[in-house]
Amino acid sequence: GGNGMLIEKACRQDYKRIYQLYCASFPWTERKPFSRICRNCRNGKMEMWVIKEHTEFLGFFVCAVYEEMVLIDYFAVMSSKRGRGVGSNALKLLADIYPKQYIFLEIEPENEKASNALQRIRRKKFYLRCGFQETGILWDMYGVPMEVLCYQKQLTLNQCEKMYRYLYGRFWFLPIRRISYAHSQNSDIT
């Protein structure tokens, strides 16, 4: 947009700020070793993008890119910059970079018993507002169920599995399954 916001590939100078926000935004149980992310970026398995306004650092994306798919592995915006449309703008900018790809991400499914139940609902609403759709795909990440949302397209189970196998190696065999949404317009898609 005309507001001077942009996303660009992260360079070494950005790593420190990205790392600080990464640690502040994700509990340690959800964090992959940052050195491994950097190594994956160097060998082309992943990409790191910084979100900036003019020269000011606002946040970052870490994506895995494979064939026609882009998995947003991590996405964070500085807490002082939230609520100004930074997140939704950043997602639009990322979508502009990958117009043909299937951009997808995982969220914790809605669960009123969860300690962060409200946050889960808010996060899902945010992504749906930004143009993501329910895929009906749910997978258990080491016993933690994650729901897959895809940007403006319908991702198949097969595509999803291909990406995870690429990312986690040929030993990837975690249970992944379709779920049906009674309330969803996508429930009839197989």
Coordinates of N, CA, C and O in Angstrom, one line a residue:
G1 N 0.8 -1.2 0.0 CA 0.0 0.0 0.0 C 0.8 1.2 0.0 O 2.1 1.2 0.0
G2 N 0.2 2.4 0.0 CA 0.9 3.7 0.0 C 1.5 4.1 1.3 O 2.0 5.2 1.4
N3 N 1.4 3.2 2.3 CA 1.8 3.6 3.6 C 3.3 3.3 3.9 O 3.8 3.4 5.0
G4 N 4.1 3.0 2.9 CA 5.5 2.8 3.0 C 5.8 1.4 3.7 O 7.0 1.2 4.1
M5 N 4.8 0.6 3.8 CA 5.1 -0.8 4.4 C 5.5 -1.7 3.3 O 5.0 -1.7 2.2
L6 N 6.5 -2.6 3.6 CA 7.0 -3.5 2.6 C 7.5 -4.8 3.4 O 7.8 -4.7 4.6
I7 N 7.7 -5.8 2.6 CA 8.4 -7.0 3.2 C 9.5 -7.3 2.2 O 9.4 -7.1 1.0
E8 N 10.6 -7.6 2.8 CA 11.8 -8.0 2.1 C 12.6 -9.1 2.7 O 12.4 -9.4 3.9
K9 N 13.4 -9.8 1.9 CA 14.1 -10.9 2.4 C 15.0 -10.4 3.6 O 15.7 -9.4 3.4
A10 N 15.1 -11.2 4.6 CA 15.9 -10.8 5.8 C 17.4 -10.9 5.4 O 17.8 -11.9 4.7
C11 N 18.2 -10.0 5.9 CA 19.6 -10.2 5.8 C 20.2 -10.3 7.2 O 19.5 -10.1 8.2
R12 N 21.5 -10.6 7.2 CA 22.2 -10.8 8.5 C 21.9 -9.7 9.6 O 21.7 -10.0 10.7
Q13 N 21.8 -8.5 9.1 CA 21.6 -7.4 10.1 C 20.2 -7.5 10.8 O 20.0 -6.9 11.8
D14 N 19.3 -8.2 10.1 CA 17.9 -8.3 10.7 C 17.8 -9.4 11.7 O 16.9 -9.4 12.5
Y15 N 18.8 -10.3 11.7 CA 18.6 -11.6 12.5 C 18.4 -11.3 14.0 O 17.7 -12.0 14.6
K16 N 19.2 -10.3 14.5 CA 19.1 -10.1 15.9 C 17.7 -9.6 16.3 O 17.1 -10.2 17.3
R17 N 17.1 -8.7 15.6 CA 15.8 -8.2 15.9 C 14.7 -9.3 15.7 O 13.8 -9.4 16.5
I18 N 14.9 -10.1 14.6 CA 14.0 -11.2 14.4 C 14.1 -12.2 15.6 O 13.0 -12.6 16.1
Y19 N 15.3 -12.5 16.0 CA 15.5 -13.5 17.1 C 14.8 -13.0 18.4 O 14.1 -13.8 19.1
Q20 N 15.0 -11.7 18.7 CA 14.3 -11.2 19.9 C 12.8 -11.3 19.8 O 12.2 -11.6 20.8
L21 N 12.2 -10.9 18.7 CA 10.8 -11.0 18.5 C 10.3 -12.4 18.5 O 9.3 -12.7 19.1
Y22 N 11.1 -13.3 17.9 CA 10.8 -14.7 17.9 C 10.7 -15.3 19.3 O 9.7 -15.9 19.6
C23 N 11.7 -15.0 20.1 CA 11.7 -15.4 21.5 C 10.5 -14.8 22.3 O 9.9 -15.5 23.2
A24 N 10.2 -13.6 22.0 CA 9.1 -12.9 22.8 C 7.7 -13.4 22.3 O 6.8 -13.3 23.1
S25 N 7.6 -13.9 21.1 CA 6.3 -14.2 20.6 C 5.9 -15.6 20.7 O 4.7 -15.9 20.6
F26 N 6.9 -16.5 20.8 CA 6.5 -18.0 20.8 C 7.1 -18.6 22.1 O 8.3 -18.4 22.4
P27 N 6.3 -19.4 22.7 CA 6.8 -20.2 23.9 C 7.9 -21.1 23.4 O 7.9 -21.6 22.3
W28 N 8.8 -21.4 24.3 CA 10.0 -22.2 23.9 C 9.6 -23.6 23.3 O 10.3 -24.1 22.5
T29 N 8.5 -24.1 23.7 CA 8.0 -25.4 23.2 C 7.7 -25.3 21.7 O 7.7 -26.4 21.1
E30 N 7.4 -24.1 21.2 CA 7.0 -24.0 19.8 C 8.2 -23.5 19.0 O 8.0 -23.4 17.8
R31 N 9.3 -23.2 19.6 CA 10.4 -22.7 18.8 C 11.4 -23.7 18.3 O 11.9 -24.6 19.1
K32 N 11.6 -23.7 17.0 CA 12.7 -24.6 16.5 C 14.0 -23.8 16.8 O 14.0 -22.6 16.9
P33 N 15.1 -24.5 16.9 CA 16.4 -23.8 17.1 C 16.6 -22.7 16.0 O 16.5 -23.1 14.8
F34 N 16.9 -21.5 16.4 CA 17.0 -20.4 15.5 C 18.1 -20.7 14.5 O 18.0 -20.4 13.3
S35 N 19.2 -21.3 14.9 CA 20.3 -21.7 14.1 C 19.9 -22.6 12.9 O 20.3 -22.5 11.8
R36 N 18.9 -23.5 13.3 CA 18.4 -24.4 12.2 C 17.6 -23.7 11.2 O 17.7 -24.0 10.0
I37 N 16.8 -22.7 11.7 CA 16.0 -21.9 10.8 C 16.9 -21.1 9.8 O 16.7 -21.1 8.6
C38 N 18.0 -20.5 10.4 CA 19.0 -19.8 9.5 C 19.6 -20.7 8.5 O 19.8 -20.4 7.4
R39 N 20.0 -21.9 9.0 CA 20.6 -22.9 8.1 C 19.6 -23.3 7.0 O 20.0 -23.4 5.8
N40 N 18.4 -23.5 7.3 CA 17.3 -23.8 6.3 C 17.1 -22.7 5.3 O 16.8 -22.9 4.2
C41 N 17.3 -21.5 5.8 CA 17.2 -20.3 4.9 C 18.4 -20.3 3.9 O 18.3 -20.0 2.7
R42 N 19.6 -20.6 4.5 CA 20.8 -20.6 3.6 C 20.7 -21.7 2.5 O 21.1 -21.5 1.4
N43 N 20.1 -22.9 2.9 CA 20.1 -23.9 1.9 C 18.8 -23.9 1.1 O 18.6 -24.9 0.3
G44 N 18.0 -22.9 1.2 CA 16.9 -22.7 0.3 C 15.6 -23.4 0.7 O 14.6 -23.4 0.0
K45 N 15.6 -24.1 1.9 CA 14.5 -24.9 2.3 C 13.4 -23.9 2.9 O 12.2 -24.1 2.8
M46 N 13.9 -22.8 3.5 CA 13.0 -21.9 4.1 C 13.4 -20.4 3.7 O 14.4 -20.2 3.1
E47 N 12.5 -19.5 3.9 CA 12.7 -18.1 3.6 C 12.4 -17.3 4.9 O 11.4 -17.6 5.5
M48 N 13.1 -16.3 5.1 CA 12.8 -15.3 6.2 C 12.6 -14.0 5.6 O 13.4 -13.5 4.8
W49 N 11.4 -13.4 6.0 CA 11.0 -12.1 5.4 C 10.9 -11.1 6.6 O 10.3 -11.4 7.6
V50 N 11.4 -9.9 6.4 CA 11.1 -8.8 7.4 C 10.0 -7.9 6.9 O 9.9 -7.6 5.8
I51 N 9.2 -7.5 7.9 CA 8.1 -6.5 7.6 C 8.7 -5.2 8.1 O 9.1 -5.0 9.3
K52 N 8.7 -4.2 7.2 CA 9.2 -2.9 7.5 C 8.3 -1.8 7.1 O 7.5 -1.9 6.1
E53 N 8.4 -0.7 7.8 CA 7.7 0.6 7.4 C 8.8 1.6 7.3 O 9.5 1.9 8.3
H54 N 9.1 2.0 6.0 CA 10.3 2.8 5.8 C 11.5 2.0 6.2 O 11.7 0.9 5.7
T55 N 12.2 2.3 7.3 CA 13.3 1.5 7.7 C 13.0 0.8 9.0 O 13.8 0.0 9.5
E56 N 11.9 1.1 9.6 CA 11.5 0.5 10.9 C 11.1 -0.9 10.8 O 10.2 -1.3 10.0
F57 N 11.6 -1.7 11.7 CA 11.3 -3.1 11.8 C 10.0 -3.3 12.5 O 9.8 -2.9 13.6
L58 N 9.0 -4.0 11.8 CA 7.7 -4.2 12.4 C 7.4 -5.7 12.8 O 6.6 -6.0 13.6
G59 N 8.1 -6.6 12.1 CA 7.8 -8.0 12.3 C 8.5 -8.9 11.3 O 9.4 -8.4 10.5
F60 N 8.2 -10.2 11.3 CA 8.8 -11.1 10.3 C 7.9 -12.3 10.0 O 6.9 -12.6 10.7
F61 N 8.2 -13.0 8.9 CA 7.7 -14.3 8.5 C 8.8 -15.2 8.4 O 9.9 -14.9 7.9
V62 N 8.6 -16.5 8.8 CA 9.5 -17.6 8.3 C 8.6 -18.5 7.6 O 7.5 -19.0 8.1
C63 N 8.9 -18.8 6.3 CA 8.1 -19.7 5.4 C 9.0 -20.8 4.9 O 10.2 -20.7 4.7
A64 N 8.3 -21.9 4.7 CA 8.9 -23.1 4.0 C 8.3 -23.1 2.6 O 7.0 -22.9 2.5
V65 N 9.1 -23.1 1.6 CA 8.6 -23.1 0.2 C 9.0 -24.4 -0.5 O 10.2 -24.8 -0.5
Y66 N 8.0 -25.0 -1.1 CA 8.2 -26.3 -1.7 C 7.2 -26.5 -2.8 O 6.0 -26.4 -2.6
E67 N 7.7 -26.7 -4.1 CA 6.8 -26.9 -5.2 C 5.8 -25.7 -5.2 O 6.2 -24.6 -5.2
E68 N 4.5 -26.0 -5.2 CA 3.5 -24.9 -5.3 C 3.0 -24.5 -4.0 O 2.0 -23.8 -3.9
M69 N 3.7 -24.8 -2.9 CA 3.2 -24.5 -1.6 C 4.1 -23.6 -0.8 O 5.3 -23.7 -0.9
V70 N 3.5 -22.8 0.1 CA 4.2 -21.9 1.0 C 3.6 -22.1 2.4 O 2.4 -21.8 2.5
L71 N 4.3 -22.6 3.3 CA 3.8 -22.8 4.7 C 4.4 -21.6 5.5 O 5.6 -21.5 5.6
I72 N 3.5 -20.9 6.1 CA 4.0 -19.8 7.0 C 4.2 -20.5 8.4 O 3.3 -20.9 9.1
D73 N 5.5 -20.7 8.7 CA 5.9 -21.4 9.9 C 5.8 -20.5 11.1 O 5.3 -20.9 12.2
Y74 N 6.3 -19.3 11.0 CA 6.3 -18.3 12.0 C 5.9 -17.0 11.5 O 6.3 -16.6 10.4
F75 N 5.1 -16.2 12.2 CA 4.6 -14.9 11.8 C 4.4 -14.1 13.0 O 3.7 -14.5 13.9
A76 N 5.1 -13.0 13.2 CA 5.0 -12.2 14.4 C 5.1 -10.7 14.0 O 5.9 -10.3 13.2
V77 N 4.4 -9.9 14.8 CA 4.4 -8.4 14.6 C 4.8 -7.9 16.0 O 4.3 -8.4 17.0
M78 N 5.6 -6.8 16.1 CA 6.0 -6.2 17.3 C 4.7 -5.8 18.1 O 3.8 -5.2 17.5
S79 N 4.7 -6.1 19.4 CA 3.4 -5.8 20.1 C 3.0 -4.3 20.1 O 1.9 -4.0 20.0
S80 N 4.1 -3.5 20.0 CA 3.8 -2.0 19.9 C 3.2 -1.6 18.6 O 2.6 -0.5 18.5
K81 N 3.2 -2.5 17.6 CA 2.7 -2.1 16.3 C 1.4 -2.8 15.9 O 0.9 -2.7 14.8
R82 N 0.9 -3.6 16.9 CA -0.3 -4.4 16.5 C -1.5 -3.5 16.5 O -1.6 -2.5 17.1
G83 N -2.6 -4.0 15.8 CA -3.8 -3.3 15.8 C -3.9 -2.1 14.8 O -4.8 -1.4 14.8
R84 N -2.8 -2.0 14.0 CA -2.9 -0.9 13.0 C -3.0 -1.5 11.6 O -2.6 -0.8 10.6
G85 N -3.4 -2.7 11.5 CA -3.5 -3.4 10.2 C -2.2 -3.9 9.6 O -2.1 -4.2 8.5
V86 N -1.1 -3.9 10.5 CA 0.2 -4.3 10.0 C 0.2 -5.8 9.6 O 0.6 -6.2 8.5
G87 N -0.5 -6.6 10.5 CA -0.5 -8.0 10.2 C -1.3 -8.4 8.9 O -0.8 -9.1 8.0
S88 N -2.4 -7.8 8.7 CA -3.2 -8.1 7.5 C -2.5 -7.5 6.3 O -2.6 -8.2 5.2
N89 N -1.9 -6.3 6.4 CA -1.2 -5.8 5.2 C 0.0 -6.7 4.9 O 0.3 -6.9 3.7
A90 N 0.7 -7.2 5.9 CA 1.9 -8.0 5.7 C 1.5 -9.3 4.9 O 2.2 -9.7 4.0
L91 N 0.3 -9.9 5.3 CA -0.1 -11.1 4.7 C -0.5 -10.8 3.2 O -0.2 -11.6 2.3
K92 N -1.1 -9.6 2.9 CA -1.4 -9.3 1.5 C -0.1 -9.1 0.7 O 0.0 -9.6 -0.4
L93 N 0.9 -8.5 1.3 CA 2.2 -8.4 0.6 C 2.9 -9.7 0.4 O 3.4 -10.0 -0.7
L94 N 2.7 -10.7 1.3 CA 3.3 -12.0 1.1 C 2.5 -12.7 0.0 O 3.1 -13.4 -0.9
A95 N 1.2 -12.5 0.0 CA 0.4 -13.1 -1.1 C 0.7 -12.6 -2.5 O 0.7 -13.3 -3.5
D96 N 1.1 -11.3 -2.5 CA 1.5 -10.7 -3.8 C 2.8 -11.3 -4.3 O 3.1 -11.4 -5.5
I97 N 3.7 -11.7 -3.4 CA 4.9 -12.3 -3.8 C 4.7 -13.8 -4.3 O 5.4 -14.2 -5.2
Y98 N 3.7 -14.4 -3.8 CA 3.4 -15.8 -4.2 C 1.9 -15.9 -4.7 O 1.1 -16.6 -4.2
P99 N 1.7 -15.2 -5.9 CA 0.3 -15.2 -6.3 C -0.3 -16.6 -6.8 O -1.5 -16.8 -6.6
K100 N 0.6 -17.5 -7.2 CA 0.1 -18.7 -7.7 C 0.1 -19.9 -6.6 O -0.5 -20.9 -6.8
Q101 N 0.9 -19.6 -5.6 CA 1.1 -20.7 -4.6 C -0.1 -20.9 -3.6 O -0.9 -20.0 -3.5
Y102 N 0.0 -22.0 -3.0 CA -1.0 -22.3 -1.9 C -0.3 -21.9 -0.6 O 0.7 -22.5 -0.2
I103 N -0.7 -20.8 0.0 CA -0.1 -20.2 1.2 C -1.0 -20.8 2.4 O -2.2 -20.5 2.4
F104 N -0.3 -21.5 3.2 CA -1.1 -22.1 4.4 C -0.4 -21.9 5.7 O 0.8 -21.6 5.7
L105 N -1.1 -22.1 6.8 CA -0.6 -22.0 8.1 C -1.4 -22.9 9.0 O -2.5 -23.4 8.7
E106 N -0.8 -23.1 10.2 CA -1.5 -23.9 11.2 C -1.9 -23.0 12.4 O -1.1 -22.1 12.8
I107 N -3.1 -23.2 13.0 CA -3.5 -22.6 14.2 C -4.0 -23.6 15.2 O -4.4 -24.7 14.8
E108 N -4.0 -23.2 16.4 CA -4.6 -24.1 17.4 C -6.2 -24.1 17.2 O -6.7 -23.0 17.1
P109 N -6.8 -25.3 17.1 CA -8.2 -25.3 16.9 C -9.0 -24.7 18.1 O -8.5 -24.7 19.2
E110 N -10.2 -24.2 17.8 CA -11.0 -23.6 18.8 C -11.4 -24.7 19.9 O -11.6 -25.9 19.5
N111 N -11.3 -24.3 21.1 CA -11.5 -25.3 22.2 C -11.8 -24.4 23.4 O -10.9 -23.8 24.0
E112 N -13.1 -24.5 23.9 CA -13.5 -23.6 25.0 C -12.8 -24.0 26.3 O -12.8 -23.2 27.2
K113 N -12.2 -25.2 26.4 CA -11.6 -25.6 27.6 C -10.1 -25.1 27.6 O -9.5 -25.2 28.7
A114 N -9.6 -24.7 26.5 CA -8.2 -24.3 26.5 C -8.0 -23.0 27.3 O -8.9 -22.2 27.4
S115 N -6.8 -22.9 27.9 CA -6.5 -21.7 28.7 C -6.4 -20.4 27.8 O -6.7 -19.3 28.3
N116 N -6.1 -20.6 26.5 CA -6.1 -19.4 25.6 C -7.3 -19.5 24.6 O -7.1 -19.1 23.5
A117 N -8.4 -20.0 25.1 CA -9.6 -20.2 24.3 C -9.9 -18.9 23.5 O -10.2 -19.0 22.3
L118 N -9.9 -17.8 24.1 CA -10.3 -16.5 23.5 C -9.3 -16.1 22.4 O -9.7 -15.7 21.3
Q119 N -8.0 -16.3 22.7 CA -7.0 -16.0 21.8 C -7.1 -16.8 20.5 O -6.9 -16.3 19.4
R120 N -7.5 -18.1 20.7 CA -7.6 -19.0 19.6 C -8.7 -18.5 18.6 O -8.6 -18.5 17.4
I121 N -9.9 -18.1 19.2 CA -11.0 -17.6 18.5 C -10.6 -16.4 17.7 O -10.9 -16.2 16.5
R122 N -9.9 -15.4 18.4 CA -9.5 -14.2 17.8 C -8.6 -14.4 16.7 O -8.7 -13.7 15.6
R123 N -7.6 -15.3 16.9 CA -6.6 -15.6 15.8 C -7.2 -16.1 14.6 O -6.9 -15.8 13.5
K124 N -8.2 -17.1 14.8 CA -8.8 -17.7 13.6 C -9.7 -16.6 12.9 O -9.6 -16.6 11.7
K125 N -10.4 -15.8 13.6 CA -11.2 -14.7 13.0 C -10.3 -13.8 12.2 O -10.7 -13.4 11.1
F126 N -9.2 -13.5 12.7 CA -8.2 -12.6 12.1 C -7.8 -13.2 10.7 O -7.9 -12.5 9.7
Y127 N -7.4 -14.5 10.7 CA -6.9 -15.1 9.5 C -8.1 -15.2 8.5 O -7.9 -15.0 7.3
L128 N -9.3 -15.6 8.9 CA -10.4 -15.7 8.0 C -10.7 -14.3 7.4 O -11.1 -14.2 6.2
R129 N -10.6 -13.3 8.2 CA -10.8 -11.9 7.7 C -9.8 -11.5 6.7 O -10.1 -10.8 5.8
C130 N -8.6 -12.1 6.8 CA -7.5 -11.8 5.9 C -7.6 -12.6 4.6 O -6.7 -12.5 3.7
G131 N -8.6 -13.5 4.5 CA -8.7 -14.2 3.2 C -8.3 -15.7 3.3 O -8.3 -16.4 2.3
F132 N -8.0 -16.1 4.5 CA -7.7 -17.6 4.7 C -9.0 -18.3 4.8 O -10.0 -17.8 5.2
Q133 N -9.0 -19.6 4.4 CA -10.1 -20.5 4.5 C -9.9 -21.7 5.3 O -8.7 -22.2 5.3
E134 N -10.9 -22.3 5.8 CA -10.8 -23.6 6.5 C -10.5 -24.6 5.4 O -11.1 -24.6 4.4
T135 N -9.6 -25.6 5.7 CA -9.3 -26.6 4.8 C -10.0 -27.9 5.2 O -10.1 -28.9 4.5
G136 N -10.4 -28.0 6.5 CA -10.9 -29.2 7.1 C -9.7 -30.2 7.4 O -10.0 -31.4 7.6
I137 N -8.5 -29.7 7.4 CA -7.4 -30.5 7.7 C -6.9 -30.3 9.1 O -6.7 -29.1 9.5
L138 N -6.7 -31.3 9.9 CA -6.3 -31.2 11.2 C -5.1 -32.2 11.4 O -5.2 -33.4 10.9
W139 N -4.1 -31.8 12.0 CA -3.0 -32.8 12.3 C -2.5 -32.7 13.6 O -2.5 -31.6 14.3
D140 N -2.0 -33.8 14.1 CA -1.5 -33.9 15.5 C 0.0 -33.7 15.5 O 0.8 -34.5 15.0
M141 N 0.4 -32.5 16.0 CA 1.8 -32.2 16.0 C 2.4 -32.6 17.4 O 2.2 -31.9 18.4
Y142 N 2.9 -33.8 17.5 CA 3.4 -34.4 18.8 C 2.3 -34.3 19.8 O 2.6 -33.8 20.9
G143 N 1.1 -34.7 19.5 CA 0.0 -34.7 20.5 C -0.8 -33.4 20.6 O -1.7 -33.4 21.3
V144 N -0.3 -32.4 19.9 CA -1.0 -31.1 19.9 C -1.8 -31.0 18.6 O -1.2 -30.9 17.5
P145 N -3.1 -30.9 18.6 CA -3.8 -30.8 17.3 C -3.7 -29.4 16.8 O -3.7 -28.4 17.5
M146 N -3.4 -29.3 15.4 CA -3.3 -28.1 14.7 C -4.3 -28.1 13.6 O -4.4 -29.1 12.9
E147 N -4.9 -27.0 13.3 CA -5.8 -26.8 12.2 C -5.2 -26.0 11.1 O -4.5 -25.1 11.4
V148 N -5.4 -26.5 9.9 CA -4.7 -25.9 8.7 C -5.7 -24.9 8.0 O -6.8 -25.3 7.7
L149 N -5.2 -23.7 7.8 CA -6.0 -22.7 7.0 C -5.2 -22.4 5.7 O -3.9 -22.3 5.8
C150 N -5.9 -22.1 4.6 CA -5.2 -21.8 3.4 C -5.7 -20.5 2.8 O -6.9 -20.3 2.8
Y151 N -4.8 -19.7 2.2 CA -5.2 -18.4 1.7 C -5.9 -18.5 0.3 O -5.2 -18.9 -0.7
Q152 N -7.1 -18.2 0.3 CA -7.9 -18.0 -0.9 C -7.9 -19.3 -1.8 O -8.3 -19.2 -3.0
K153 N -7.5 -20.4 -1.4 CA -7.5 -21.6 -2.2 C -7.8 -22.8 -1.3 O -7.7 -22.7 -0.1
Q154 N -8.2 -23.9 -1.9 CA -8.4 -25.1 -1.1 C -7.2 -26.1 -1.2 O -6.9 -26.6 -2.3
L155 N -6.5 -26.2 -0.1 CA -5.3 -27.1 0.0 C -5.8 -28.5 0.2 O -6.7 -28.8 0.9
T156 N -5.2 -29.5 -0.5 CA -5.6 -30.9 -0.3 C -4.7 -31.5 0.8 O -3.6 -31.0 1.1
L157 N -5.2 -32.6 1.3 CA -4.5 -33.4 2.3 C -3.2 -33.8 1.7 O -2.1 -33.8 2.4
N158 N -3.2 -34.2 0.5 CA -2.0 -34.7 -0.2 C -0.9 -33.6 -0.3 O 0.3 -33.9 0.0
Q159 N -1.3 -32.4 -0.6 CA -0.3 -31.3 -0.7 C 0.3 -31.1 0.7 O 1.5 -30.9 0.8
C160 N -0.6 -31.1 1.7 CA -0.2 -30.8 3.0 C 0.9 -31.9 3.5 O 1.9 -31.5 4.0
E161 N 0.6 -33.1 3.2 CA 1.5 -34.2 3.6 C 2.9 -34.1 2.9 O 3.9 -34.3 3.5
K162 N 2.8 -33.7 1.6 CA 4.0 -33.5 0.8 C 4.9 -32.4 1.4 O 6.1 -32.6 1.6
M163 N 4.3 -31.3 1.9 CA 5.1 -30.2 2.5 C 5.7 -30.7 3.8 O 6.9 -30.5 4.1
Y164 N 4.9 -31.4 4.6 CA 5.5 -31.8 5.9 C 6.6 -32.9 5.7 O 7.6 -32.9 6.5
R165 N 6.4 -33.7 4.7 CA 7.5 -34.7 4.5 C 8.8 -34.0 4.0 O 9.9 -34.4 4.4
Y166 N 8.6 -33.0 3.2 CA 9.7 -32.2 2.7 C 10.4 -31.5 3.9 O 11.6 -31.5 4.0
L167 N 9.6 -31.0 4.8 CA 10.1 -30.2 5.9 C 10.7 -31.0 7.0 O 11.8 -30.7 7.5
Y168 N 10.1 -32.2 7.3 CA 10.5 -32.9 8.4 C 11.2 -34.3 8.1 O 11.5 -35.1 8.9
G169 N 11.4 -34.5 6.8 CA 12.1 -35.7 6.3 C 11.2 -36.8 6.1 O 10.0 -36.8 6.4
R170 N 11.8 -37.9 5.5 CA 11.0 -39.0 5.1 C 10.4 -39.8 6.3 O 9.6 -40.7 6.1
F171 N 10.9 -39.5 7.5 CA 10.4 -40.2 8.6 C 9.1 -39.6 9.2 O 8.6 -40.0 10.2
W172 N 8.6 -38.6 8.4 CA 7.5 -37.9 8.9 C 6.2 -38.7 8.7 O 5.9 -39.1 7.6
F173 N 5.6 -39.1 9.8 CA 4.4 -40.0 9.7 C 3.4 -39.6 10.8 O 2.6 -40.4 11.2
L174 N 3.4 -38.4 11.2 CA 2.5 -37.9 12.2 C 1.0 -38.1 11.7 O 0.8 -37.9 10.5
P175 N 0.1 -38.4 12.6 CA -1.3 -38.5 12.1 C -1.8 -37.2 11.6 O -1.7 -36.2 12.2
I176 N -2.4 -37.3 10.4 CA -3.0 -36.1 9.8 C -4.3 -36.6 9.2 O -4.4 -37.7 8.7
R177 N -5.3 -35.8 9.4 CA -6.6 -36.3 9.0 C -7.5 -35.1 8.6 O -7.3 -34.0 9.0
R178 N -8.6 -35.4 7.9 CA -9.6 -34.4 7.6 C -10.6 -34.4 8.7 O -10.9 -35.4 9.3
I179 N -11.1 -33.2 9.0 CA -12.2 -33.1 10.0 C -13.3 -32.5 9.2 O -13.1 -31.8 8.2
S180 N -14.5 -32.7 9.6 CA -15.6 -32.0 8.9 C -16.2 -30.9 9.8 O -16.2 -31.0 11.0
Y181 N -16.5 -29.8 9.2 CA -17.1 -28.7 9.9 C -18.6 -28.7 9.6 O -19.0 -28.5 8.5
A182 N -19.4 -28.9 10.7 CA -20.8 -28.8 10.5 C -21.2 -27.5 9.9 O -22.1 -27.3 9.1
H183 N -20.5 -26.4 10.4 CA -20.9 -25.1 10.1 C -20.2 -24.5 8.9 O -20.4 -23.4 8.5
S184 N -19.4 -25.3 8.2 CA -18.6 -24.8 7.1 C -19.1 -25.1 5.7 O -19.6 -26.1 5.4
Q185 N -18.9 -24.1 4.9 CA -19.2 -24.3 3.5 C -18.2 -25.2 2.8 O -18.5 -25.7 1.7
N186 N -17.1 -25.5 3.4 CA -16.1 -26.4 2.8 C -16.3 -27.8 3.2 O -15.6 -28.7 2.8
S187 N -17.3 -28.2 4.0 CA -17.4 -29.5 4.5 C -17.7 -30.5 3.4 O -17.5 -31.7 3.6
D188 N -18.2 -30.1 2.3 CA -18.5 -31.0 1.2 C -17.4 -31.3 0.3 O -17.5 -32.0 -0.7
I189 N -16.3 -30.6 0.5 CA -15.1 -30.7 -0.3 C -14.2 -31.9 0.2 O -13.9 -32.0 1.3
T190 N -13.9 -32.8 -0.8 CA -13.1 -33.9 -0.3 C -11.7 -33.8 -0.9 O -11.5 -33.2 -1.9

